[in-house]
Short mmCIF file of C-alpha atoms and ligand atoms in Angstrom, two decimals:
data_model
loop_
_atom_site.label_atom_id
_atom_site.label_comp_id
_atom_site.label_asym_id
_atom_site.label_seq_id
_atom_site.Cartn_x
_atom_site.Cartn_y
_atom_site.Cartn_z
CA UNK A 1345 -120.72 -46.99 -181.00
CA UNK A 1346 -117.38 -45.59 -182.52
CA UNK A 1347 -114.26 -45.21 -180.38
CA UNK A 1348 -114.21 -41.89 -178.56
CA UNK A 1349 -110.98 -40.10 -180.00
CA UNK A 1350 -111.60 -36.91 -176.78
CA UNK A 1351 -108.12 -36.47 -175.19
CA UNK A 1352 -108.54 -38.33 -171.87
CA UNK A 1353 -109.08 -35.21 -169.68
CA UNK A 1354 -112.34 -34.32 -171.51
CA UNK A 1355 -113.89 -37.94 -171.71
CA UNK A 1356 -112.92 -38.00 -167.84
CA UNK A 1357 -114.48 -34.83 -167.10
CA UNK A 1358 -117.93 -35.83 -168.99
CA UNK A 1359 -118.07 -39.20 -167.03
CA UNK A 1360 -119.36 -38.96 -163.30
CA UNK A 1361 -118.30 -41.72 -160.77
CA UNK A 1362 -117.31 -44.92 -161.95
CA UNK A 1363 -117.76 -44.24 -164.90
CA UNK A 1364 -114.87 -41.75 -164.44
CA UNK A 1365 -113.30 -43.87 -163.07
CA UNK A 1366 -113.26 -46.78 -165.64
CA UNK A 1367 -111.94 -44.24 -168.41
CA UNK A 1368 -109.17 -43.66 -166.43
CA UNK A 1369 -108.54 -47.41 -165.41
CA UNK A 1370 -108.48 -47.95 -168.98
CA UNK A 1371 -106.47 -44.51 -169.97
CA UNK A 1372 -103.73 -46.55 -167.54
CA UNK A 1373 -103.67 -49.54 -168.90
CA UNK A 1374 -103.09 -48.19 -172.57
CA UNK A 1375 -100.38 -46.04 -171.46
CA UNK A 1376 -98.33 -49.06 -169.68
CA UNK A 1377 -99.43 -51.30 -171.71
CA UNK A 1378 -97.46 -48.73 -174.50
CA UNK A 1379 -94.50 -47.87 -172.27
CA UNK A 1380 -94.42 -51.81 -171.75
CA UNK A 1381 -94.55 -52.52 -175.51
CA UNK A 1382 -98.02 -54.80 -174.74
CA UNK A 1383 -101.37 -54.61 -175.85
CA UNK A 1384 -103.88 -52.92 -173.04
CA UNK A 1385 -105.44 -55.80 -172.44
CA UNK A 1386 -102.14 -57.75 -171.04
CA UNK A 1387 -102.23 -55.06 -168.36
CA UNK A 1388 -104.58 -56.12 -165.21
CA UNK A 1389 -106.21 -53.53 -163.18
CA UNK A 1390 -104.81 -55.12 -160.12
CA UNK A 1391 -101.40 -54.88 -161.32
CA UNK A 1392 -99.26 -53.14 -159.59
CA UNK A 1393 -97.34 -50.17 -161.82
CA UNK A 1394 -93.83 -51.04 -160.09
CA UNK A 1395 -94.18 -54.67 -160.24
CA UNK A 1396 -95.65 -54.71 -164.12
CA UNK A 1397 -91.23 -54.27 -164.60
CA UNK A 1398 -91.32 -50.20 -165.28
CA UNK A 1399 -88.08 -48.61 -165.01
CA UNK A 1400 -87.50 -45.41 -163.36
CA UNK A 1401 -86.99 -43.79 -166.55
CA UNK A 1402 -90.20 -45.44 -167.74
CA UNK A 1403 -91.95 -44.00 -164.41
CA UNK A 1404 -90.95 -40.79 -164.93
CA UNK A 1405 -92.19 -40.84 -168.79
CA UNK A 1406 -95.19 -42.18 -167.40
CA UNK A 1407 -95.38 -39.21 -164.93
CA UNK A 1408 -94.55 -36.75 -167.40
CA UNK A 1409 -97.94 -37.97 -169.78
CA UNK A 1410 -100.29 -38.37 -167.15
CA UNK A 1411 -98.98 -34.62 -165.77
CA UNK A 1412 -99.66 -33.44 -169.16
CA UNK A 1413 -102.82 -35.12 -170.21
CA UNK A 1414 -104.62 -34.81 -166.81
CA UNK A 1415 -103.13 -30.45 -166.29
CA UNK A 1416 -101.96 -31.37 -163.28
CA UNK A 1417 -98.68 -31.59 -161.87
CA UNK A 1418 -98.74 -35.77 -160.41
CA UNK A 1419 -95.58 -36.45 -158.65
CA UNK A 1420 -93.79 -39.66 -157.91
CA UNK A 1421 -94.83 -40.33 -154.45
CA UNK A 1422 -98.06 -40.36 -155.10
CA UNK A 1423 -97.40 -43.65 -157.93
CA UNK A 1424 -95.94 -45.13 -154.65
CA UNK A 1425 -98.87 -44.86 -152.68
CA UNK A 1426 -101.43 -46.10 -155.04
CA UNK A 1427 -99.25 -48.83 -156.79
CA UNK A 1428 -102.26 -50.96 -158.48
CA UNK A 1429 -103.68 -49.44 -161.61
CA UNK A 1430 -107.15 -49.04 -160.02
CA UNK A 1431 -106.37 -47.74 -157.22
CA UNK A 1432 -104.42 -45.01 -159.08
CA UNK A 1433 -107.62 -45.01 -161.27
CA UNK A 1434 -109.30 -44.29 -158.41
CA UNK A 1435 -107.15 -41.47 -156.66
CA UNK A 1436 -107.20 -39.73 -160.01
CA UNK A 1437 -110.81 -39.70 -160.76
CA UNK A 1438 -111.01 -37.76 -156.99
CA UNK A 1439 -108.56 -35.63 -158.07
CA UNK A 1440 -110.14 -34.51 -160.69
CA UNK A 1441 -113.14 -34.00 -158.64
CA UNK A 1442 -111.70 -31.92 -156.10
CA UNK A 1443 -110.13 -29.12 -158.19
CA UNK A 1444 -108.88 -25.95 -156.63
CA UNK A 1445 -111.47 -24.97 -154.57
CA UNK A 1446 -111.10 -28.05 -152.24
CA UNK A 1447 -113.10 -27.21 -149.10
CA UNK A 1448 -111.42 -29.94 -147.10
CA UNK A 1449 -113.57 -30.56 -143.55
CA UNK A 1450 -111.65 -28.74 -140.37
CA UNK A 1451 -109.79 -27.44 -143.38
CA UNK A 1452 -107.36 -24.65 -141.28
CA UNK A 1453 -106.91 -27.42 -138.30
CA UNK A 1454 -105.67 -30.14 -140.61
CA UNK A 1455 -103.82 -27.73 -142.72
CA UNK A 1456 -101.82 -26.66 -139.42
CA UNK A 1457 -101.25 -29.68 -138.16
CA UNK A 1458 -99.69 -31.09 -141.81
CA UNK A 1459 -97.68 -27.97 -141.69
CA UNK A 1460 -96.58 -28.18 -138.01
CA UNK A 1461 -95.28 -32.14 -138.93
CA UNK A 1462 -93.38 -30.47 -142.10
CA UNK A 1463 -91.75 -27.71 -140.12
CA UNK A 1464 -90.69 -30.11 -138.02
CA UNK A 1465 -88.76 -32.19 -140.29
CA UNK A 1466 -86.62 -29.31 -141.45
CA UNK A 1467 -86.19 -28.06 -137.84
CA UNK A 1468 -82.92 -28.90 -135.91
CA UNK A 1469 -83.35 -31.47 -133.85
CA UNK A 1470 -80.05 -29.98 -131.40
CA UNK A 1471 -78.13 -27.84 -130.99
CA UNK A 1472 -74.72 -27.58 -132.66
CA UNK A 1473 -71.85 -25.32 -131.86
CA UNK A 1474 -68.81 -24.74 -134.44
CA UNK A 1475 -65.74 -22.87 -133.74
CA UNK A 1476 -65.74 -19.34 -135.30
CA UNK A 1477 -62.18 -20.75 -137.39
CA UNK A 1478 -64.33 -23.73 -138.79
CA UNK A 1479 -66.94 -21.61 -139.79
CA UNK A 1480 -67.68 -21.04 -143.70
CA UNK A 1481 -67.16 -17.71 -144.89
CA UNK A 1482 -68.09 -16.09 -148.55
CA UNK A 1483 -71.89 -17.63 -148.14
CA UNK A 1484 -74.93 -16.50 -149.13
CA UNK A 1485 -77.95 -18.00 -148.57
CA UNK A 1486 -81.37 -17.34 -150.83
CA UNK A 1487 -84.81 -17.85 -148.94
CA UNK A 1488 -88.07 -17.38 -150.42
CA UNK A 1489 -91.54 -19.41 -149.90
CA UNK A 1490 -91.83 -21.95 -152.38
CA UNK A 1491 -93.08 -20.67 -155.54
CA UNK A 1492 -91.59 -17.49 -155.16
CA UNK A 1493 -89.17 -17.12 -158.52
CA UNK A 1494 -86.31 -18.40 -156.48
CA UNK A 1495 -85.62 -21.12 -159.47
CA UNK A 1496 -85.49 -18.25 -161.88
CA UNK A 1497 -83.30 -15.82 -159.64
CA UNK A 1498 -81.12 -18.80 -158.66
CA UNK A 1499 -80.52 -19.39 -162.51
CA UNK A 1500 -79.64 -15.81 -162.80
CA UNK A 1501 -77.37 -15.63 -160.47
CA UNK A 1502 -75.65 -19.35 -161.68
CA UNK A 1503 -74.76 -17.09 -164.29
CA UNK A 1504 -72.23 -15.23 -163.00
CA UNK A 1505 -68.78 -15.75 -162.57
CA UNK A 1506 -67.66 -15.23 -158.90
CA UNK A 1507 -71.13 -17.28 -157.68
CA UNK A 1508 -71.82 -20.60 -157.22
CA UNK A 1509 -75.23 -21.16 -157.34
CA UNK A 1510 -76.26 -25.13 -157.75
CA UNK A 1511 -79.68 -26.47 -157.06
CA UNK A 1512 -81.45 -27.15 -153.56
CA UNK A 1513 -79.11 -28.26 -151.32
CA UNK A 1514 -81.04 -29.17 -148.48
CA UNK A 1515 -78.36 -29.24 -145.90
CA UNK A 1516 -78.74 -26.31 -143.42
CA UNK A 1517 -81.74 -27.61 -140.83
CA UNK A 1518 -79.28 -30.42 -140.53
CA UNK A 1519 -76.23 -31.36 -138.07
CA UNK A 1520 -74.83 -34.02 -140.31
CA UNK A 1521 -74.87 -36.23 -143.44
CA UNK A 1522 -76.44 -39.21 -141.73
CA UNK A 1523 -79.20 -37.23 -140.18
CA UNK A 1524 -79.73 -35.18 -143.49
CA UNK A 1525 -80.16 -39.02 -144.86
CA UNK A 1526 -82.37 -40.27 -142.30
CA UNK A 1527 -85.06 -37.14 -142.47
CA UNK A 1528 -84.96 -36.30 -145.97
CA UNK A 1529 -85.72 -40.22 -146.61
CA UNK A 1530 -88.18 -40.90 -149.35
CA UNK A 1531 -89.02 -36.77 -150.23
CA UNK A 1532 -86.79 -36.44 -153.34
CA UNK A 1533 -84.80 -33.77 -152.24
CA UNK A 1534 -81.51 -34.96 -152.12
CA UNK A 1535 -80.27 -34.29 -155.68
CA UNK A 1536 -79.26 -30.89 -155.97
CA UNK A 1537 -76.03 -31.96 -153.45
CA UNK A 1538 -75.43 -34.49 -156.12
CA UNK A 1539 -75.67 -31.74 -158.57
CA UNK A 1540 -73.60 -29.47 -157.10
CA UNK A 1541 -70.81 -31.90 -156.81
CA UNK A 1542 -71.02 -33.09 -160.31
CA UNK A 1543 -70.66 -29.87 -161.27
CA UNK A 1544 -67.48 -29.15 -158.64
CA UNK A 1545 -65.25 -31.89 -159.82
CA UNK A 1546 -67.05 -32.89 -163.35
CA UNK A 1547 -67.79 -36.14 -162.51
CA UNK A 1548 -71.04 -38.33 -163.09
CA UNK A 1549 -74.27 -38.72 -161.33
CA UNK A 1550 -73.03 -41.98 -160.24
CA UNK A 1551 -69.70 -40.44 -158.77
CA UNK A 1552 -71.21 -37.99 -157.41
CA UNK A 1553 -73.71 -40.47 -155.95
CA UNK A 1554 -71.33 -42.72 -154.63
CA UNK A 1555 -69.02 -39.49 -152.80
CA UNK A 1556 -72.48 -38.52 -151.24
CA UNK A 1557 -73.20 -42.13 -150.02
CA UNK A 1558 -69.58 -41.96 -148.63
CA UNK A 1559 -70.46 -38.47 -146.63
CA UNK A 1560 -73.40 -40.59 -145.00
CA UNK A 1561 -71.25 -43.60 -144.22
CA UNK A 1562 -69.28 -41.52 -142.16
CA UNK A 1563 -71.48 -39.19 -141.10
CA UNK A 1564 -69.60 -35.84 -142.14
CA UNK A 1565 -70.86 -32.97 -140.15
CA UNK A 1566 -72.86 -29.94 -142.37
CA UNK A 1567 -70.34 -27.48 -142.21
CA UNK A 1568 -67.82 -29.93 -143.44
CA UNK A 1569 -69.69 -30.45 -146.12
CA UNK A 1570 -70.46 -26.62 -146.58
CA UNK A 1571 -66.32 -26.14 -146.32
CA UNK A 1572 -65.85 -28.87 -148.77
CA UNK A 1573 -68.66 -27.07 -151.54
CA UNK A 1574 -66.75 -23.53 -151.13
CA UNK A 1575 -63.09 -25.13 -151.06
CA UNK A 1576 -64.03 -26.73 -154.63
CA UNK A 1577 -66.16 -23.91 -155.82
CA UNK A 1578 -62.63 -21.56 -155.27
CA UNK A 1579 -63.19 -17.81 -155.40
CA UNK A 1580 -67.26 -17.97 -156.63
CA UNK A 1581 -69.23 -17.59 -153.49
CA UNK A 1582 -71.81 -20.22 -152.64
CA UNK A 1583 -75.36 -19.26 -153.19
CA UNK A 1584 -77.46 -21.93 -151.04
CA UNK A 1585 -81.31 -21.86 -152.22
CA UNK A 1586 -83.61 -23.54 -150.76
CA UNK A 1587 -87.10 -23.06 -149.81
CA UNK A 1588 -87.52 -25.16 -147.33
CA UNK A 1589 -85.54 -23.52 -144.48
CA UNK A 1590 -87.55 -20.53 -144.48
CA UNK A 1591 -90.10 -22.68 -142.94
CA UNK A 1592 -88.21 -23.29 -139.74
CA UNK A 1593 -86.99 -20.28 -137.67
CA UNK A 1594 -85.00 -22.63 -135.87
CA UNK A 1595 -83.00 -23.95 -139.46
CA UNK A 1596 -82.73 -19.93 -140.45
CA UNK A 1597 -80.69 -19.57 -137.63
CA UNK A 1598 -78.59 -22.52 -138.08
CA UNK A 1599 -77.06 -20.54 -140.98
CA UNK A 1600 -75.52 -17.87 -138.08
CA UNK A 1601 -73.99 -20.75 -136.94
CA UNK A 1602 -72.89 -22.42 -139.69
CA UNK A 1603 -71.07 -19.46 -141.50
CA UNK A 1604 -69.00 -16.30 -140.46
CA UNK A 1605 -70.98 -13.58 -141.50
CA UNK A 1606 -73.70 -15.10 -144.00
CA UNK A 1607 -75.57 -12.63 -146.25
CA UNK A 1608 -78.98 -13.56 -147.09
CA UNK A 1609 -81.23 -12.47 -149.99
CA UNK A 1610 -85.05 -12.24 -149.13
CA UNK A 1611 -87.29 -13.23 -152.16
CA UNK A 1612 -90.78 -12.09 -151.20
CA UNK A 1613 -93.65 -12.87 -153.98
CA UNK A 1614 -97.34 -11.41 -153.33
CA UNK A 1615 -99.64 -13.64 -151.24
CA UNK A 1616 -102.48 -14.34 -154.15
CA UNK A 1617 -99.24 -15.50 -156.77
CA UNK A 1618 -98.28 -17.90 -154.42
CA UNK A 1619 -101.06 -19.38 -153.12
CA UNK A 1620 -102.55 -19.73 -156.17
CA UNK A 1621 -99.00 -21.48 -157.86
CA UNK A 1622 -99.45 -23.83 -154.81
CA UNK A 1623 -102.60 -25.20 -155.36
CA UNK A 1624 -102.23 -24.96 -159.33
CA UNK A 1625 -99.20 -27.28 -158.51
CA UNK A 1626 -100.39 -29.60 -155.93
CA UNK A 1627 -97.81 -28.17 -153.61
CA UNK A 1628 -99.67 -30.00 -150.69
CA UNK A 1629 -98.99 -33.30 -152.64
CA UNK A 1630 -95.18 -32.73 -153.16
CA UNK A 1631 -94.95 -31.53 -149.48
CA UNK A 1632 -96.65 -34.86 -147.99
CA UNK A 1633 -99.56 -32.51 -146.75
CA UNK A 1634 -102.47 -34.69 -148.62
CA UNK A 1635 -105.53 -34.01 -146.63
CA UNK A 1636 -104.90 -30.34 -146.12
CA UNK A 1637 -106.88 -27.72 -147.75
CA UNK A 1638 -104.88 -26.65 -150.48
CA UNK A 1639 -106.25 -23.01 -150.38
CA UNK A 1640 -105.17 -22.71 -146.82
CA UNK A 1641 -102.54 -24.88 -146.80
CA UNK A 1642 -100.94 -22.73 -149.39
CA UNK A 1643 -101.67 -19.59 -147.71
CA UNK A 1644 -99.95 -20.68 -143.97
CA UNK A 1645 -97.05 -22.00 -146.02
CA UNK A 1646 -96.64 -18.29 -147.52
CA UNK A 1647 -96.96 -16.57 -144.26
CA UNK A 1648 -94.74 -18.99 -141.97
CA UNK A 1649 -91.69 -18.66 -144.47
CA UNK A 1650 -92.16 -15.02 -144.92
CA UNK A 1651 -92.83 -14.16 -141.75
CA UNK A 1652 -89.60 -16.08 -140.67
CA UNK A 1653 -87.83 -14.19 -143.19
CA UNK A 1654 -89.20 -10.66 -141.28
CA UNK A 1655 -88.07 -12.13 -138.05
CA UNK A 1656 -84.40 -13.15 -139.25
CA UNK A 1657 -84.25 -9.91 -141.02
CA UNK A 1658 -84.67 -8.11 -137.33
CA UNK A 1659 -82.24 -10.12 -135.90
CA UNK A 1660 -79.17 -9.86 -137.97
CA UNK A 1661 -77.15 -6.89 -139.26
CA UNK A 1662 -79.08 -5.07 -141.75
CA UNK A 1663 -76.09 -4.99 -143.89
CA UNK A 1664 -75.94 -8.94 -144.39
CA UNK A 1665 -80.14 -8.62 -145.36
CA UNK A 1666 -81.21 -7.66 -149.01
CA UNK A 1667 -85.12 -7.86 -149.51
CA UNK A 1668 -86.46 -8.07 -153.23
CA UNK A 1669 -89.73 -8.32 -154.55
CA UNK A 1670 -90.36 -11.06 -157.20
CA UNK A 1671 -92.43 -8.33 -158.90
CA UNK A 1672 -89.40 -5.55 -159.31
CA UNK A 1673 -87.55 -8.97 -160.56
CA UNK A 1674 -89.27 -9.55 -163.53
CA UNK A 1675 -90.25 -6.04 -164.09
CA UNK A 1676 -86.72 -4.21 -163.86
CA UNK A 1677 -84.23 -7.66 -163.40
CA UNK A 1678 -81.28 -5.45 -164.49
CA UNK A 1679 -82.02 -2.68 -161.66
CA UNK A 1680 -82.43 -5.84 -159.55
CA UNK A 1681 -79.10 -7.75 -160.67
CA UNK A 1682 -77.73 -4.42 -159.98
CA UNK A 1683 -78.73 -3.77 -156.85
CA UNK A 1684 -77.47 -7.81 -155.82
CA UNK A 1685 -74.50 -7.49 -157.06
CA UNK A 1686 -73.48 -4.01 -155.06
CA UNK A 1687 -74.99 -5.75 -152.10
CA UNK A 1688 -72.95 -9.14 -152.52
CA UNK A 1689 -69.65 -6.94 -153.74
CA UNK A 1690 -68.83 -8.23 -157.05
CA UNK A 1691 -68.91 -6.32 -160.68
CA UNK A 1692 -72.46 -6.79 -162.50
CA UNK A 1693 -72.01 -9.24 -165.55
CA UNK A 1694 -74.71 -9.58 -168.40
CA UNK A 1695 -74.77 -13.00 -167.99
CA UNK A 1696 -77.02 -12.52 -165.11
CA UNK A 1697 -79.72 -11.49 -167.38
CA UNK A 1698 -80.00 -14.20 -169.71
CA UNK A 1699 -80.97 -17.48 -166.83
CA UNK A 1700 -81.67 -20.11 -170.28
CA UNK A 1701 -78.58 -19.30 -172.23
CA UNK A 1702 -75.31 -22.15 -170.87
CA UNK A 1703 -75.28 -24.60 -168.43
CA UNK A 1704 -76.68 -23.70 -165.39
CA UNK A 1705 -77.78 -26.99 -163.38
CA UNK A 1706 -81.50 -26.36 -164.58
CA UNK A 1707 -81.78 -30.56 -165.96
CA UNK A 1708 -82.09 -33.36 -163.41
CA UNK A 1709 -79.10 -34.95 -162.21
CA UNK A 1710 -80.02 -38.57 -164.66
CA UNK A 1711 -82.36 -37.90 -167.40
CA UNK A 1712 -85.07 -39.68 -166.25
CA UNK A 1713 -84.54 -37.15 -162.82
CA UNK A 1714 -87.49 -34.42 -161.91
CA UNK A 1715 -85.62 -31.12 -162.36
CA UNK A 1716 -84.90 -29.97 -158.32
CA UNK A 1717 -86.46 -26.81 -157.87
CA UNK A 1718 -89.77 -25.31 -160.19
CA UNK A 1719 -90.42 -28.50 -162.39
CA UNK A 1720 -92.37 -25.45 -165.02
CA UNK A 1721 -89.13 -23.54 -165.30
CA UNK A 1722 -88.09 -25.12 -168.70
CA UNK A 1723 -91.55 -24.12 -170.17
CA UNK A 1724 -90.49 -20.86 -170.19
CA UNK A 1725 -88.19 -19.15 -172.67
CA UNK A 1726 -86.83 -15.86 -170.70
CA UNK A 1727 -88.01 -13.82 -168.09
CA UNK A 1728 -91.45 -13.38 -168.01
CA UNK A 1729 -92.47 -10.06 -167.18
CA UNK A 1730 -95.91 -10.09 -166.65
CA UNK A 1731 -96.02 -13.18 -164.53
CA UNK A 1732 -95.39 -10.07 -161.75
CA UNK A 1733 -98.39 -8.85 -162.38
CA UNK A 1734 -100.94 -11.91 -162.93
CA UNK A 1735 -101.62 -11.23 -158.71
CA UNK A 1736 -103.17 -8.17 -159.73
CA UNK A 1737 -106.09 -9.91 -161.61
CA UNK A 1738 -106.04 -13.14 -159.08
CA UNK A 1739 -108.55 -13.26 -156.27
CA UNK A 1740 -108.41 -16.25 -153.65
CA UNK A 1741 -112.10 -17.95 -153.03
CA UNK A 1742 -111.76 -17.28 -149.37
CA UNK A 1743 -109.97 -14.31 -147.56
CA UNK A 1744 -106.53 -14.81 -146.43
CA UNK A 1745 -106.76 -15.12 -142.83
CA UNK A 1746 -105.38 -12.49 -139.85
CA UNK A 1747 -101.80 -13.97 -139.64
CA UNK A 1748 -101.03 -14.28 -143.49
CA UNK A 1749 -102.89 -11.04 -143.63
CA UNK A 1750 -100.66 -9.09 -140.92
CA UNK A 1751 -97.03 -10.56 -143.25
CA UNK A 1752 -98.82 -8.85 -146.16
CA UNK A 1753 -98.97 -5.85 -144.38
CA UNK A 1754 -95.57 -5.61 -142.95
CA UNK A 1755 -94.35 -6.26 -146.93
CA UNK A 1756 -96.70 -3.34 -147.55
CA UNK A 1757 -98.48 -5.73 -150.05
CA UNK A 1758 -102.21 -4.72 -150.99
CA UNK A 1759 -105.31 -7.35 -150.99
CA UNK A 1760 -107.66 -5.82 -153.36
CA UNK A 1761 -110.86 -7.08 -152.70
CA UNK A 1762 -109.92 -8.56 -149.11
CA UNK A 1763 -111.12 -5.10 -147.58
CA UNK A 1764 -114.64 -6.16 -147.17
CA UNK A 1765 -113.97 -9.43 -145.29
CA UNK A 1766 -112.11 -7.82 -142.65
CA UNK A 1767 -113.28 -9.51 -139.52
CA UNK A 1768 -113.99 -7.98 -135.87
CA UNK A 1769 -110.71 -7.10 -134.14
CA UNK A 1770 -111.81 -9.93 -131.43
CA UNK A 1771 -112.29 -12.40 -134.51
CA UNK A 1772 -109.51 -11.26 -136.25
CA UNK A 1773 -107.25 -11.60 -133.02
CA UNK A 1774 -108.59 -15.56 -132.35
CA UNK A 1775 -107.80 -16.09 -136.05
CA UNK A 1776 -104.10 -14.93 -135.65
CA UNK A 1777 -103.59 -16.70 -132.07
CA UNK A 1778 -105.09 -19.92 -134.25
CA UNK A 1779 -103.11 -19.21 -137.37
CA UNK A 1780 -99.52 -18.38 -135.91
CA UNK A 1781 -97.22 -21.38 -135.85
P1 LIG B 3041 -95.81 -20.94 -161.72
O1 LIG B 3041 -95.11 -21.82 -162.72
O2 LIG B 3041 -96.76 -21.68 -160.87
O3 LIG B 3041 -96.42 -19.71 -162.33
P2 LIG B 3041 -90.11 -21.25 -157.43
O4 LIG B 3041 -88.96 -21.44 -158.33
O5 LIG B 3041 -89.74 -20.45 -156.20
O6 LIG B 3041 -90.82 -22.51 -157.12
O7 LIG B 3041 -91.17 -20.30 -158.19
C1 LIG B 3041 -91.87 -20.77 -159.33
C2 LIG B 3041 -92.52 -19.60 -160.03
O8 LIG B 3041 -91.51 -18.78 -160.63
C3 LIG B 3041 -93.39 -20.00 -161.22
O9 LIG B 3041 -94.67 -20.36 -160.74
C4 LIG B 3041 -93.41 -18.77 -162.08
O10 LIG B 3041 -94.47 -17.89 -161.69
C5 LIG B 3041 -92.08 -18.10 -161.75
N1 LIG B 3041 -91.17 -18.27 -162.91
C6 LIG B 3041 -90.53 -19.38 -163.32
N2 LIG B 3041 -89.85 -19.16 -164.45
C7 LIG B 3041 -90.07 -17.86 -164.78
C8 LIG B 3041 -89.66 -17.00 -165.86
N3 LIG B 3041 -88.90 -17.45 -166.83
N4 LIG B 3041 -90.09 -15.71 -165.84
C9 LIG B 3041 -90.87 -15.23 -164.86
N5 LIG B 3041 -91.29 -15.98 -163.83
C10 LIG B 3041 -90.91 -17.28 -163.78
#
């Protein structure tokens, strides 16, 4: 029999079980045996990826082929969990088996319980009072769900001159530099600091690197680092994004604390856009959810950070809250820019409309670095207009539930084709006391 020349994903697809299995195992060990410059057959399926001498540049290359052979987004953590090249054979070939429609067992309980540990680790763990002079003015902070177009409207807005937009900071849920250190650990998030400071003074990855090491060592507080970012970034205003504090009430409010006078931009995105980006992505994968249902998973995820987003709206001046729609945002972004910059006080500039023209922080901090924020945001061109609409022809396998169902409401978003599943009030009303968080 002749060699079968099929791109991997199709000769994995036609196999069942181990069979599946073995093309991948083999898939593997041509592609490190490659990025190791040795023939396949030097590379032992019990060899462990790490140990076999790849660099992290060679990981990520290695990341970046299997992501685009296999159409699915793989991300680094899980090469650390299955470090042996069969049992990353192995994880694969279930991947592949459980595609989107992954009816996990007890699939809302489990996917509640991964999301109550995540909230968790991006709530505040105390209290922390500043004094109203050491508070950071001239802030601004973006919140969205993930997968909401906040990578796109943060590159907008990096585009103007009187903002200072950089990549996820991941500092707000946090008291200090140590404990930012200590709960962030292993979850990749920590770069867009790094970024930001590179960008600041100019320096390198490794200065900046070394400056945020320093920060740890001696534990500098989160609004000294806040102070620091808007001392260097002069008379732009600091635009913090970052998608996970909309998960944590508690975090939101940090930012009342942290700043005099914060202004915060809302980026909602409809329901059926986001939880299908979510699962398309493996969100539940990059979030350290793994045995959650990705369908409902992704659905919780939306309505937690959006309904925060309703609460925090209610209980802050109205003036400091701007709500857009992801939607108007690719559909009208000049009306949009427009409308930001009247709310945020500064002239509108036709930069803002043009997110892949000059440097704007989109590249990871080293090349061999995931880009922080929407890893697909480089596959596009400009701003894609009808990615606003794509909800309209989307339809989730099961019906959102009664809580993610009630957020939709309140952002007067429609559910076509959600009307006839609408439960009993009495169901409806266990479902919500079930799904709120
Ligand atoms: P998908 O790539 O799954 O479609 P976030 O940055 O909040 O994670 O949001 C990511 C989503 O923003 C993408 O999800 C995509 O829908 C949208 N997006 C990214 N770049 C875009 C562009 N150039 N034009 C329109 N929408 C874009």
């Amino acid at each position: 029999m002749g060699v079968d020349a099929r791109p991997v994903l199709d000769r994995a697809m036609s196999a069942v079980g181990d069979e599946r299995v073995q093309v991948l195992r083999e898939y593997l060990r041509a592609l490190v045996g490659e990025s190791l410059g040795v023939d396949a057959k030097a590379v032992a399926t019990g060899d462990s990826v790490m140990q076999l001498g790849l660099d992290s540049i060679k990981m990520m290359d290695l990341i970046a082929r299997l992501t685009a052979d296999l159409r699915f987004t793989v991300y680094p953590r899980e090469l650390f969990d299955q470090p042996t090249i069969d049992a990353l054979a192995h994880y694969l070939a279930q991947q592949l088996e459980q595609p989107l429609s992954a009816d996990v067992p007890g699939g809302r309980a489990s996917a509640e319980a991964a999301l109550a540990k995540i909230t968790a680790a991006v709530t505040p763990q105390r209290s922390v009072t500043v004094a109203p002079q050491h508070r950071v003015s001239n802030a601004v902070l973006l919140l969205s769900s993930p997968r909401a177009g906040s990578t796109l409207l943060r590159v907008m807005l990096a585009g103007h001159s009187r903002l200072f937009c950089p990549p996820e900071l991941h500092l707000l849920p946090f008291s200090s530099m140590r404990e930012r250190h200590e709960r962030l650990g292993q979850a990749f998030l920590g770069e867009g600091l790094d970024r930001a400071i590179m960008a600041l003074r100019g320096t390198s990855p490794d200065d900046a690197a070394q400056e945020v090491a320093r920060m740890v060592e001696r534990d500098v507080t989160a609004p000294e680092v806040y102070s620091l970012l808007c001392g260097l970034a002069g008379d732009r205003m600091l635009v913090d994004k970052s998608p996970s504090y909309a998960l944590s009430m508690g975090a939101l409010m940090r930012a009342e604390e942290y700043f005099d006078g914060p202004r915060y931009i809302l980026l909602v995105r409809h329901p059926f856009a986001v939880v299908e980006s979510m699962m398309r992505n493996r969100m539940e994968k990059l979030m350290g959810a793994d045995s959650a249902d990705p369908a409902v998973f992704g659905e919780l995820v939306w309505a937690q950070c959006n309904d925060n987003m309703l609460k925090l709206r209610k209980r802050v001046d109205p003036e400091r809250v701007l709500l857009l729609l992801y939607e108007d945002l690719v559909a009208e972004p000049k009306t949009v820019m427009e409308r930001i910059c009247s709310f945020l006080n500064i002239p509108f500039e036709e930069a803002l409309l043009t997110p892949y023209r000059g440097a704007r922080m989109t590249d990871g901090v080293r090349s061999h670095s995931l880009s922080v924020g929407d890893p697909n945001f480089l596959n596009h061109k400009a701003i894609e207009p009808e990615l606003g609409a794509v909800w309209q022809e989307q339809r989730l396998q099961r019906p959102l539930g009664a809580y993610a169902r009630r957020v939709a409401g309140e952002l007067d978003y429609s559910l076509p084709g959600q009307d006839r599943a609408a439960r009993t009030s009495a169901a409806a009303l266990q479902e919500f006391e079930e799904g709120v968080l």
